[in-house]
mmCIF file of C-alpha atoms and ligand atoms in Angstrom:
data_model
loop_
_atom_site.group_PDB
_atom_site.id
_atom_site.type_symbol
_atom_site.label_atom_id
_atom_site.label_comp_id
_atom_site.label_asym_id
_atom_site.label_seq_id
_atom_site.Cartn_x
_atom_site.Cartn_y
_atom_site.Cartn_z
ATOM 1 C CA MET A 7 13.657 -22.618 -30.819
ATOM 2 C CA LYS A 8 12.939 -19.792 -28.410
ATOM 3 C CA ARG A 9 11.691 -20.819 -24.995
ATOM 4 C CA THR A 10 7.964 -20.359 -24.495
ATOM 5 C CA THR A 11 7.940 -18.872 -21.028
ATOM 6 C CA ALA A 12 10.399 -16.828 -19.009
ATOM 7 C CA THR A 13 12.510 -18.500 -16.367
ATOM 8 C CA ARG A 14 10.749 -16.594 -13.583
ATOM 9 C CA VAL A 15 7.415 -18.363 -14.033
ATOM 10 C CA GLY A 16 9.168 -21.698 -14.246
ATOM 11 C CA LEU A 17 10.497 -21.207 -10.736
ATOM 12 C CA PHE A 18 7.202 -22.064 -9.072
ATOM 13 C CA THR A 19 4.267 -24.391 -9.672
ATOM 14 C CA GLU A 20 0.519 -23.862 -9.817
ATOM 15 C CA SER A 21 -0.946 -22.816 -6.473
ATOM 16 C CA VAL A 22 -1.727 -26.002 -4.566
ATOM 17 C CA ILE A 23 -4.687 -24.267 -2.884
ATOM 18 C CA ARG A 24 -6.236 -23.324 -6.223
ATOM 19 C CA GLU A 25 -5.388 -26.763 -7.665
ATOM 20 C CA MET A 26 -7.223 -28.443 -4.806
ATOM 21 C CA THR A 27 -10.202 -26.155 -5.471
ATOM 22 C CA ARG A 28 -10.185 -27.262 -9.109
ATOM 23 C CA ILE A 29 -10.003 -30.947 -8.197
ATOM 24 C CA THR A 30 -12.708 -30.593 -5.535
ATOM 25 C CA ASN A 31 -15.004 -29.006 -8.111
ATOM 26 C CA LEU A 32 -14.368 -31.893 -10.524
ATOM 27 C CA TYR A 33 -15.745 -34.262 -7.870
ATOM 28 C CA ASP A 34 -18.515 -31.856 -6.918
ATOM 29 C CA GLY A 35 -17.014 -31.911 -3.441
ATOM 30 C CA ILE A 36 -17.128 -29.562 -0.461
ATOM 31 C CA ASN A 37 -14.214 -27.180 -0.716
ATOM 32 C CA LEU A 38 -12.426 -26.919 2.620
ATOM 33 C CA ALA A 39 -9.216 -26.262 0.672
ATOM 34 C CA GLN A 40 -9.412 -22.614 -0.345
ATOM 35 C CA GLY A 41 -10.403 -20.329 2.495
ATOM 36 C CA PHE A 42 -13.506 -18.458 1.359
ATOM 37 C CA PRO A 43 -17.004 -18.172 2.861
ATOM 38 C CA ASP A 44 -19.955 -20.118 1.474
ATOM 39 C CA PHE A 45 -22.298 -17.577 3.094
ATOM 40 C CA ASP A 46 -23.206 -14.029 2.152
ATOM 41 C CA ALA A 47 -21.364 -10.855 3.028
ATOM 42 C CA PRO A 48 -23.255 -8.402 5.300
ATOM 43 C CA ALA A 49 -26.375 -7.165 3.457
ATOM 44 C CA GLU A 50 -25.482 -3.565 4.250
ATOM 45 C CA LEU A 51 -22.214 -3.977 2.402
ATOM 46 C CA ILE A 52 -23.798 -5.487 -0.707
ATOM 47 C CA GLN A 53 -26.251 -2.599 -0.619
ATOM 48 C CA ALA A 54 -23.365 -0.126 -0.411
ATOM 49 C CA ALA A 55 -21.638 -1.723 -3.420
ATOM 50 C CA ALA A 56 -24.834 -1.617 -5.518
ATOM 51 C CA GLN A 57 -25.340 1.970 -4.470
ATOM 52 C CA ALA A 58 -21.759 2.884 -5.433
ATOM 53 C CA LEU A 59 -22.242 1.415 -8.914
ATOM 54 C CA ARG A 60 -25.460 3.369 -9.390
ATOM 55 C CA ALA A 61 -23.932 6.537 -7.993
ATOM 56 C CA GLY A 62 -21.347 6.541 -10.763
ATOM 57 C CA TRP A 63 -18.155 5.300 -9.091
ATOM 58 C CA ASN A 64 -17.255 3.535 -12.295
ATOM 59 C CA GLN A 65 -14.015 5.140 -13.451
ATOM 60 C CA TYR A 66 -10.492 4.817 -12.089
ATOM 61 C CA ALA A 67 -10.071 5.726 -8.474
ATOM 62 C CA ILE A 68 -6.927 7.633 -7.545
ATOM 63 C CA THR A 69 -4.228 5.054 -8.138
ATOM 64 C CA TRP A 70 -3.218 4.689 -4.484
ATOM 65 C CA GLY A 71 -6.829 4.523 -3.349
ATOM 66 C CA SER A 72 -10.037 6.449 -2.900
ATOM 67 C CA PRO A 73 -9.408 9.284 -0.399
ATOM 68 C CA ARG A 74 -12.568 8.278 1.480
ATOM 69 C CA LEU A 75 -11.410 4.685 1.808
ATOM 70 C CA ARG A 76 -7.920 5.707 2.917
ATOM 71 C CA GLN A 77 -9.510 7.972 5.507
ATOM 72 C CA ALA A 78 -11.645 5.073 6.736
ATOM 73 C CA ILE A 79 -8.603 2.771 6.880
ATOM 74 C CA ALA A 80 -6.729 5.350 8.969
ATOM 75 C CA HIS A 81 -9.742 5.707 11.275
ATOM 76 C CA LYS A 82 -9.939 1.946 11.843
ATOM 77 C CA ALA A 83 -6.159 1.508 12.191
ATOM 78 C CA ALA A 84 -6.313 3.983 15.089
ATOM 79 C CA TRP A 85 -8.768 1.979 17.201
ATOM 80 C CA ALA A 86 -8.024 -1.542 15.982
ATOM 81 C CA ASN A 87 -4.245 -1.410 15.671
ATOM 82 C CA ASP A 88 -3.202 1.503 17.844
ATOM 83 C CA LEU A 89 -1.604 3.165 14.811
ATOM 84 C CA SER A 90 -1.605 6.816 13.898
ATOM 85 C CA VAL A 91 -1.679 6.756 10.110
ATOM 86 C CA ASP A 92 -1.675 9.606 7.590
ATOM 87 C CA PRO A 93 -3.960 8.531 4.712
ATOM 88 C CA ASP A 94 -2.103 10.780 2.271
ATOM 89 C CA ARG A 95 1.353 9.505 3.010
ATOM 90 C CA HIS A 96 1.169 5.983 4.423
ATOM 91 C CA ILE A 97 -1.686 4.120 2.719
ATOM 92 C CA THR A 98 -1.935 2.431 -0.685
ATOM 93 C CA VAL A 99 -5.096 0.541 -1.629
ATOM 94 C CA THR A 100 -4.340 -2.590 -3.667
ATOM 95 C CA CYS A 101 -6.087 -5.500 -5.391
ATOM 96 C CA GLY A 102 -6.237 -7.571 -2.235
ATOM 97 C CA ALA A 103 -3.528 -8.439 0.272
ATOM 98 C CA THR A 104 -2.011 -10.603 -2.467
ATOM 99 C CA GLU A 105 -1.048 -7.572 -4.525
ATOM 100 C CA ALA A 106 -0.144 -5.709 -1.343
ATOM 101 C CA MET A 107 2.527 -8.292 -0.467
ATOM 102 C CA MET A 108 3.842 -8.420 -4.036
ATOM 103 C CA VAL A 109 4.193 -4.652 -4.470
ATOM 104 C CA THR A 110 5.768 -4.345 -1.030
ATOM 105 C CA LEU A 111 8.469 -6.852 -1.933
ATOM 106 C CA LEU A 112 8.936 -5.291 -5.387
ATOM 107 C CA ALA A 113 9.369 -1.921 -3.681
ATOM 108 C CA VAL A 114 11.966 -2.946 -1.101
ATOM 109 C CA ILE A 115 13.877 -6.024 -2.278
ATOM 110 C CA GLU A 116 17.091 -6.040 -4.262
ATOM 111 C CA PRO A 117 17.916 -9.439 -5.785
ATOM 112 C CA GLY A 118 19.782 -11.458 -3.179
ATOM 113 C CA ASP A 119 18.346 -9.642 -0.173
ATOM 114 C CA GLU A 120 17.329 -12.054 2.533
ATOM 115 C CA VAL A 121 13.844 -12.266 3.977
ATOM 116 C CA VAL A 122 13.153 -14.259 7.130
ATOM 117 C CA ILE A 123 9.897 -16.190 7.268
ATOM 118 C CA PHE A 124 8.255 -18.567 9.724
ATOM 119 C CA GLU A 125 7.230 -21.928 8.377
ATOM 120 C CA PRO A 126 4.742 -23.365 7.740
ATOM 121 C CA PHE A 127 3.792 -20.303 5.692
ATOM 122 C CA TYR A 128 1.008 -19.239 3.325
ATOM 123 C CA GLU A 129 2.051 -20.503 -0.088
ATOM 124 C CA ASN A 130 1.885 -17.141 -1.934
ATOM 125 C CA TYR A 131 4.925 -15.827 -0.073
ATOM 126 C CA GLY A 132 7.170 -18.321 -1.913
ATOM 127 C CA PRO A 133 6.411 -17.072 -5.447
ATOM 128 C CA ASP A 134 6.319 -13.480 -4.129
ATOM 129 C CA ALA A 135 9.891 -13.930 -2.937
ATOM 130 C CA LEU A 136 10.996 -15.521 -6.211
ATOM 131 C CA LEU A 137 9.421 -12.776 -8.327
ATOM 132 C CA SER A 138 11.038 -10.041 -6.242
ATOM 133 C CA GLY A 139 14.422 -11.796 -6.060
ATOM 134 C CA ALA A 140 14.347 -12.311 -2.291
ATOM 135 C CA HIS A 141 16.191 -15.209 -0.731
ATOM 136 C CA LEU A 142 14.026 -16.741 2.011
ATOM 137 C CA ARG A 143 15.458 -17.851 5.356
ATOM 138 C CA TYR A 144 13.056 -20.196 7.135
ATOM 139 C CA VAL A 145 12.433 -20.481 10.850
ATOM 140 C CA ARG A 146 10.200 -23.338 12.041
ATOM 141 C CA LEU A 147 7.204 -22.963 14.291
ATOM 142 C CA ASN A 148 6.988 -25.957 16.609
ATOM 143 C CA LEU A 149 3.598 -27.450 15.812
ATOM 144 C CA ASP A 150 3.960 -30.128 18.492
ATOM 145 C CA ASP A 151 3.466 -27.454 21.149
ATOM 146 C CA PRO A 152 -0.051 -25.895 21.356
ATOM 147 C CA GLU A 153 1.529 -22.419 21.568
ATOM 148 C CA MET A 154 3.510 -23.152 18.387
ATOM 149 C CA PRO A 155 6.600 -21.266 19.532
ATOM 150 C CA PHE A 156 9.746 -20.603 17.499
ATOM 151 C CA ASP A 157 13.252 -21.083 18.791
ATOM 152 C CA ARG A 158 14.619 -17.640 19.634
ATOM 153 C CA GLY A 159 18.189 -18.718 18.968
ATOM 154 C CA GLU A 160 17.179 -20.007 15.542
ATOM 155 C CA LEU A 161 15.404 -16.741 14.740
ATOM 156 C CA ARG A 162 18.388 -14.722 15.896
ATOM 157 C CA ALA A 163 20.696 -16.857 13.755
ATOM 158 C CA ALA A 164 18.472 -16.239 10.683
ATOM 159 C CA PHE A 165 19.128 -12.486 10.874
ATOM 160 C CA GLY A 166 22.322 -10.990 9.471
ATOM 161 C CA PRO A 167 23.731 -8.111 7.448
ATOM 162 C CA ARG A 168 21.869 -9.222 4.293
ATOM 163 C CA THR A 169 18.482 -9.395 6.041
ATOM 164 C CA ARG A 170 16.124 -6.877 4.468
ATOM 165 C CA ALA A 171 12.897 -7.967 6.120
ATOM 166 C CA ILE A 172 10.952 -10.526 8.098
ATOM 167 C CA ILE A 173 7.473 -11.592 7.040
ATOM 168 C CA VAL A 174 5.114 -11.926 9.989
ATOM 169 C CA ASN A 175 1.596 -13.297 9.581
ATOM 170 C CA THR A 176 -0.632 -13.009 12.635
ATOM 171 C CA PRO A 177 -3.158 -14.560 13.099
ATOM 172 C CA HIS A 178 -1.293 -17.172 11.124
ATOM 173 C CA ASN A 179 -2.288 -19.138 8.047
ATOM 174 C CA PRO A 180 -2.173 -22.211 8.099
ATOM 175 C CA THR A 181 -1.829 -22.854 11.868
ATOM 176 C CA GLY A 182 -4.053 -20.263 13.568
ATOM 177 C CA LYS A 183 -1.211 -19.137 15.818
ATOM 178 C CA VAL A 184 -1.630 -15.632 17.237
ATOM 179 C CA PHE A 185 1.771 -14.128 17.938
ATOM 180 C CA THR A 186 2.110 -12.830 21.501
ATOM 181 C CA ARG A 187 3.347 -9.393 22.477
ATOM 182 C CA GLU A 188 6.590 -10.928 23.820
ATOM 183 C CA GLU A 189 7.213 -12.758 20.553
ATOM 184 C CA LEU A 190 6.562 -9.617 18.515
ATOM 185 C CA GLU A 191 8.819 -7.593 20.810
ATOM 186 C CA PHE A 192 11.609 -10.089 20.254
ATOM 187 C CA ILE A 193 11.090 -9.929 16.475
ATOM 188 C CA ALA A 194 11.044 -6.122 16.675
ATOM 189 C CA SER A 195 14.320 -6.082 18.599
ATOM 190 C CA LEU A 196 15.987 -8.137 15.853
ATOM 191 C CA CYS A 197 14.572 -5.811 13.171
ATOM 192 C CA GLN A 198 16.091 -2.878 15.025
ATOM 193 C CA GLU A 199 19.401 -4.625 15.643
ATOM 194 C CA TRP A 200 19.814 -5.554 11.967
ATOM 195 C CA ASP A 201 18.068 -2.541 10.419
ATOM 196 C CA ALA A 202 15.437 -4.804 8.851
ATOM 197 C CA LEU A 203 11.787 -4.234 7.992
ATOM 198 C CA ALA A 204 8.807 -6.092 9.415
ATOM 199 C CA ILE A 205 6.288 -6.933 6.704
ATOM 200 C CA THR A 206 3.153 -8.077 8.463
ATOM 201 C CA ASP A 207 0.099 -9.742 6.955
ATOM 202 C CA GLU A 208 -2.814 -9.208 9.348
ATOM 203 C CA VAL A 209 -5.801 -10.172 7.212
ATOM 204 C CA TYR A 210 -7.252 -12.411 9.958
ATOM 205 C CA GLU A 211 -6.921 -9.770 12.703
ATOM 206 C CA HIS A 212 -10.660 -9.836 13.535
ATOM 207 C CA ILE A 213 -11.004 -13.616 13.611
ATOM 208 C CA ILE A 214 -9.652 -14.431 17.028
ATOM 209 C CA TYR A 215 -10.650 -16.775 19.883
ATOM 210 C CA ASP A 216 -10.162 -17.832 23.484
ATOM 211 C CA GLY A 217 -9.084 -14.428 24.743
ATOM 212 C CA ALA A 218 -6.160 -14.097 22.341
ATOM 213 C CA THR A 219 -5.243 -10.507 21.468
ATOM 214 C CA HIS A 220 -4.151 -9.332 18.071
ATOM 215 C CA ILE A 221 -1.170 -7.005 18.205
ATOM 216 C CA SER A 222 0.198 -5.078 15.240
ATOM 217 C CA ILE A 223 3.979 -5.085 15.290
ATOM 218 C CA ALA A 224 3.879 -1.545 13.825
ATOM 219 C CA SER A 225 2.405 -0.342 17.143
ATOM 220 C CA LEU A 226 5.444 -1.429 19.185
ATOM 221 C CA PRO A 227 7.882 1.310 20.191
ATOM 222 C CA GLY A 228 10.195 2.338 17.360
ATOM 223 C CA MET A 229 8.521 0.021 14.833
ATOM 224 C CA PHE A 230 6.099 2.225 12.889
ATOM 225 C CA GLU A 231 8.697 3.512 10.402
ATOM 226 C CA ARG A 232 10.185 0.094 9.843
ATOM 227 C CA THR A 233 6.942 -1.818 9.390
ATOM 228 C CA VAL A 234 4.744 -2.433 6.375
ATOM 229 C CA THR A 235 1.301 -3.590 7.495
ATOM 230 C CA ILE A 236 -0.857 -5.474 5.005
ATOM 231 C CA ASN A 237 -4.572 -5.983 5.355
ATOM 232 C CA SER A 238 -7.708 -6.491 3.286
ATOM 233 C CA MET A 239 -11.481 -6.550 3.250
ATOM 234 C CA SER A 240 -11.675 -10.209 2.186
ATOM 235 C CA LYS A 241 -11.750 -12.032 5.499
ATOM 236 C CA THR A 242 -13.103 -9.338 7.802
ATOM 237 C CA TYR A 243 -16.140 -8.620 5.634
ATOM 238 C CA SER A 244 -16.526 -11.993 3.847
ATOM 239 C CA VAL A 245 -15.805 -10.581 0.388
ATOM 240 C CA THR A 246 -12.782 -12.551 -0.867
ATOM 241 C CA GLY A 247 -13.814 -11.916 -4.499
ATOM 242 C CA TRP A 248 -13.740 -8.154 -4.201
ATOM 243 C CA ARG A 249 -9.958 -7.964 -4.181
ATOM 244 C CA VAL A 250 -9.632 -4.857 -2.047
ATOM 245 C CA GLY A 251 -6.632 -4.694 0.257
ATOM 246 C CA TRP A 252 -4.110 -2.158 1.444
ATOM 247 C CA VAL A 253 -0.605 -1.394 2.542
ATOM 248 C CA ILE A 254 0.272 0.863 5.468
ATOM 249 C CA ALA A 255 3.944 1.807 5.136
ATOM 250 C CA GLY A 256 5.246 3.874 8.041
ATOM 251 C CA ASP A 257 8.197 5.129 6.028
ATOM 252 C CA PRO A 258 6.893 7.577 3.366
ATOM 253 C CA ALA A 259 9.764 6.632 1.018
ATOM 254 C CA ILE A 260 8.666 2.988 1.131
ATOM 255 C CA SER A 261 5.075 4.119 0.671
ATOM 256 C CA ASP A 262 6.121 5.985 -2.501
ATOM 257 C CA GLY A 263 7.905 2.878 -3.808
ATOM 258 C CA VAL A 264 4.840 0.727 -3.101
ATOM 259 C CA ARG A 265 2.614 3.243 -4.906
ATOM 260 C CA LYS A 266 4.825 3.210 -8.000
ATOM 261 C CA ALA A 267 4.914 -0.592 -8.227
ATOM 262 C CA HIS A 268 1.142 -0.720 -7.635
ATOM 263 C CA ASP A 269 0.377 1.969 -10.243
ATOM 264 C CA PHE A 270 2.172 0.166 -13.040
ATOM 265 C CA LEU A 271 0.934 -3.285 -12.088
ATOM 266 C CA THR A 272 -2.775 -2.624 -11.681
ATOM 267 C CA VAL A 273 -3.514 1.160 -11.755
ATOM 268 C CA GLY A 274 -5.967 0.604 -8.954
ATOM 269 C CA ALA A 275 -8.473 -1.587 -7.177
ATOM 270 C CA ALA A 276 -12.156 -1.624 -8.235
ATOM 271 C CA ALA A 277 -13.489 1.905 -7.641
ATOM 272 C CA PRO A 278 -17.089 1.076 -6.595
ATOM 273 C CA LEU A 279 -15.899 -1.584 -4.175
ATOM 274 C CA GLN A 280 -13.519 0.888 -2.580
ATOM 275 C CA GLU A 281 -16.468 3.214 -1.972
ATOM 276 C CA ALA A 282 -18.436 0.353 -0.436
ATOM 277 C CA GLY A 283 -15.390 -0.364 1.704
ATOM 278 C CA VAL A 284 -15.889 2.979 3.454
ATOM 279 C CA VAL A 285 -19.184 1.659 4.847
ATOM 280 C CA ALA A 286 -17.542 -1.594 5.965
ATOM 281 C CA LEU A 287 -14.656 0.077 7.753
ATOM 282 C CA HIS A 288 -17.132 2.134 9.751
ATOM 283 C CA PHE A 289 -19.072 -0.883 11.004
ATOM 284 C CA PRO A 290 -19.589 -0.721 14.784
ATOM 285 C CA ARG A 291 -17.265 -2.636 17.092
ATOM 286 C CA GLU A 292 -19.986 -5.248 17.776
ATOM 287 C CA TYR A 293 -19.664 -6.386 14.180
ATOM 288 C CA TYR A 294 -16.138 -7.634 14.844
ATOM 289 C CA ARG A 295 -17.078 -9.393 18.079
ATOM 290 C CA GLY A 296 -19.913 -11.072 16.184
ATOM 291 C CA LEU A 297 -17.483 -12.205 13.483
ATOM 292 C CA SER A 298 -15.191 -13.931 15.983
ATOM 293 C CA ASP A 299 -18.172 -15.502 17.772
ATOM 294 C CA MET A 300 -19.511 -16.852 14.491
ATOM 295 C CA TYR A 301 -16.142 -18.330 13.555
ATOM 296 C CA ARG A 302 -15.609 -19.818 17.013
ATOM 297 C CA ALA A 303 -18.770 -21.896 16.568
ATOM 298 C CA LYS A 304 -17.522 -23.091 13.175
ATOM 299 C CA ARG A 305 -14.083 -23.866 14.556
ATOM 300 C CA ASP A 306 -15.501 -25.899 17.423
ATOM 301 C CA ALA A 307 -17.828 -27.781 15.076
ATOM 302 C CA LEU A 308 -15.049 -28.714 12.654
ATOM 303 C CA LEU A 309 -12.608 -29.604 15.432
ATOM 304 C CA GLU A 310 -15.135 -32.084 16.765
ATOM 305 C CA ILE A 311 -15.912 -33.485 13.320
ATOM 306 C CA LEU A 312 -12.248 -33.934 12.402
ATOM 307 C CA ALA A 313 -11.310 -35.453 15.761
ATOM 308 C CA GLN A 314 -14.171 -37.930 15.429
ATOM 309 C CA ALA A 315 -12.922 -38.873 11.961
ATOM 310 C CA GLY A 316 -9.436 -39.632 13.317
ATOM 311 C CA PHE A 317 -7.477 -36.420 12.701
ATOM 312 C CA ARG A 318 -5.207 -34.938 15.353
ATOM 313 C CA CYS A 319 -5.974 -31.216 15.278
ATOM 314 C CA ILE A 320 -4.083 -28.111 16.279
ATOM 315 C CA VAL A 321 -6.580 -25.812 18.011
ATOM 316 C CA PRO A 322 -6.348 -22.445 16.226
ATOM 317 C CA ARG A 323 -6.620 -19.260 18.285
ATOM 318 C CA GLY A 324 -7.164 -17.125 15.205
ATOM 319 C CA ALA A 325 -7.835 -17.215 11.446
ATOM 320 C CA TYR A 326 -10.100 -19.899 9.938
ATOM 321 C CA TYR A 327 -7.976 -22.966 9.292
ATOM 322 C CA ILE A 328 -7.329 -26.179 11.174
ATOM 323 C CA MET A 329 -3.954 -27.801 10.638
ATOM 324 C CA THR A 330 -4.160 -31.514 11.289
ATOM 325 C CA ASP A 331 -1.907 -34.501 11.680
ATOM 326 C CA ILE A 332 -2.940 -37.483 9.554
ATOM 327 C CA SER A 333 -0.599 -40.139 10.999
ATOM 328 C CA ALA A 334 -3.561 -42.196 12.248
ATOM 329 C CA PHE A 335 -4.586 -42.986 8.675
ATOM 330 C CA GLY A 336 -1.342 -44.648 7.615
ATOM 331 C CA SER A 337 -1.212 -42.724 4.352
ATOM 332 C CA PRO A 338 2.186 -42.498 2.618
ATOM 333 C CA ASP A 339 1.906 -38.745 2.227
ATOM 334 C CA ASP A 340 -0.321 -35.683 2.381
ATOM 335 C CA VAL A 341 -0.854 -35.347 -1.379
ATOM 336 C CA THR A 342 -2.058 -38.943 -1.744
ATOM 337 C CA PHE A 343 -4.239 -38.453 1.324
ATOM 338 C CA CYS A 344 -5.897 -35.295 -0.062
ATOM 339 C CA ARG A 345 -6.521 -36.950 -3.399
ATOM 340 C CA THR A 346 -8.154 -39.956 -1.740
ATOM 341 C CA LEU A 347 -10.132 -37.673 0.562
ATOM 342 C CA VAL A 348 -11.686 -35.842 -2.352
ATOM 343 C CA GLU A 349 -12.266 -38.989 -4.427
ATOM 344 C CA ARG A 350 -13.691 -41.113 -1.617
ATOM 345 C CA CYS A 351 -15.456 -38.511 0.526
ATOM 346 C CA GLY A 352 -15.888 -35.470 -1.718
ATOM 347 C CA VAL A 353 -14.060 -33.182 0.704
ATOM 348 C CA GLY A 354 -11.260 -30.892 -0.470
ATOM 349 C CA ALA A 355 -8.322 -29.989 1.801
ATOM 350 C CA VAL A 356 -4.777 -28.713 1.304
ATOM 351 C CA PRO A 357 -1.696 -30.962 1.578
ATOM 352 C CA GLY A 358 0.550 -29.776 4.415
ATOM 353 C CA SER A 359 3.707 -29.950 2.303
ATOM 354 C CA SER A 360 2.602 -26.884 0.323
ATOM 355 C CA PHE A 361 3.248 -24.773 3.431
ATOM 356 C CA TYR A 362 6.861 -25.892 3.894
ATOM 357 C CA SER A 363 10.107 -25.202 2.044
ATOM 358 C CA ASP A 364 10.997 -28.861 2.581
ATOM 359 C CA PRO A 365 7.903 -30.871 1.578
ATOM 360 C CA ALA A 366 8.976 -33.705 3.898
ATOM 361 C CA ALA A 367 8.066 -31.505 6.886
ATOM 362 C CA GLY A 368 4.390 -31.453 5.855
ATOM 363 C CA ARG A 369 3.988 -35.037 4.675
ATOM 364 C CA GLN A 370 1.708 -36.005 7.562
ATOM 365 C CA ARG A 371 -0.235 -32.749 7.704
ATOM 366 C CA VAL A 372 -3.376 -31.477 6.017
ATOM 367 C CA ARG A 373 -5.114 -28.083 6.326
ATOM 368 C CA PHE A 374 -8.893 -27.614 6.434
ATOM 369 C CA ALA A 375 -10.599 -24.218 6.037
ATOM 370 C CA TYR A 376 -13.867 -23.580 7.897
ATOM 371 C CA PRO A 377 -15.463 -20.336 6.664
ATOM 372 C CA LYS A 378 -18.534 -22.458 5.913
ATOM 373 C CA ARG A 379 -22.138 -22.658 7.056
ATOM 374 C CA LEU A 380 -22.736 -25.101 9.915
ATOM 375 C CA GLU A 381 -24.933 -27.156 7.538
ATOM 376 C CA THR A 382 -21.960 -27.474 5.201
ATOM 377 C CA LEU A 383 -19.800 -28.681 8.073
ATOM 378 C CA GLU A 384 -22.475 -31.212 9.064
ATOM 379 C CA ASP A 385 -22.376 -32.490 5.493
ATOM 380 C CA VAL A 386 -18.596 -32.856 5.903
ATOM 381 C CA ARG A 387 -19.240 -34.958 9.017
ATOM 382 C CA ARG A 388 -21.438 -37.338 7.029
ATOM 383 C CA ARG A 389 -18.959 -37.525 4.182
ATOM 384 C CA LEU A 390 -16.010 -38.270 6.445
ATOM 385 C CA ARG A 391 -17.720 -41.451 7.651
ATOM 386 C CA ALA A 392 -16.271 -43.055 4.505
ATOM 387 C CA LEU A 393 -12.882 -42.502 6.070
ATOM 388 C CA ALA A 394 -11.815 -44.794 8.880
ATOM 389 C CA PRO A 395 -8.490 -44.260 10.649
ATOM 390 C CA ALA A 396 -7.725 -47.952 10.553
ATOM 391 C CA ARG A 397 -8.195 -47.963 6.814
ATOM 392 C CA SER A 398 -5.163 -46.870 4.885
ATOM 393 C CA VAL A 399 -5.743 -44.029 2.409
HETATM 394 N N1 LIG B 14 -5.907 -17.166 1.745
HETATM 395 C C1 LIG B 14 -6.785 -18.211 1.313
HETATM 396 C C2 LIG B 14 -6.205 -19.576 1.661
HETATM 397 O O1 LIG B 14 -5.143 -19.660 2.194
HETATM 398 C C3 LIG B 14 -7.082 -18.140 -0.157
HETATM 399 C C4 LIG B 14 -5.895 -18.380 -1.003
HETATM 400 C C5 LIG B 14 -6.133 -17.932 -2.399
HETATM 401 O O2 LIG B 14 -6.652 -18.663 -3.179
HETATM 402 N N2 LIG B 14 -5.746 -16.743 -2.718
HETATM 403 O O3 LIG B 14 -6.831 -20.545 1.402
#
């Protein structure tokens, strides 16, 4: 009997984040598992999308992206990231940052190449590595320290002649760490020493708190050509369902490789939504300050709610997740805890183990997402009353 599925899809399991969404929906719960807003995108943007549909942007866009959108991305990358980008040579528009990461790895990885990654890490990078043939080398962030540093010696030791790239994600999912300039400079020096690429996922760049500054590693001296910067509209404009993202590859040869992989995988991202994206990327600077202010209020609300319920929280300085420690509840593990949480309280969260190569490292951790209305978070507060730290879950 022939096997039903290819080995490659047997190498990884269903997304834990999406699974938790499914389970939360079964219990009619509040989904703090998958990070997506429960509030509307800016009205002006919805208007722009409707207008684009009516104006006839309904056939394929140029495969690597609408020229107007690429122009707008270059314009924003100049002021937001200190990057001088040529829209014709460096940018490829993709179906979200998810496709952007996949096509980047498909374009640069030979089977067996090593890719360094900080853990905990966003779960998609695991399957991305497996599908591209990359061998991941993990370097731990120390979550017991509020700055969540990595050990420089450990990072240095992870680099070697087989290292093709390092994946950087700042602001970081799931911890909310914002990498400092010094940290990025150290990473950049290792990339240069070992002739490796930096692949950087910066989708939370405009969700940042407490005076933290977002720095694009591509803007550091000597790094533009050896960096692939990934971004998307999802988080910045509250449109996670649009699936519009992009790759900025400083090396035109890498850009060409990315475009080829992208063309044959998806042809292109939704044409009318790319046109609407032009409007979004020209929003005034105040829009971005307003976004961070809005999320800071949500962060502070959920931090207080979770602390009151008995969680020990890491205070995020960026992105929209709170990584917690659940030791106070005496639960055997994170998966059992999340299941009980959704069954007993109707609140969905993500087991910490799904962010680690060794599940044991996340057994007492759970991630909550807070792109939710304050009323929703207040409802979470009420629901969490069914959970008492003394009571084992
Ligand atoms: N990036 C979001 C998260 O980490 C959504 C993940 C997804 O479902 N693609 O929750």
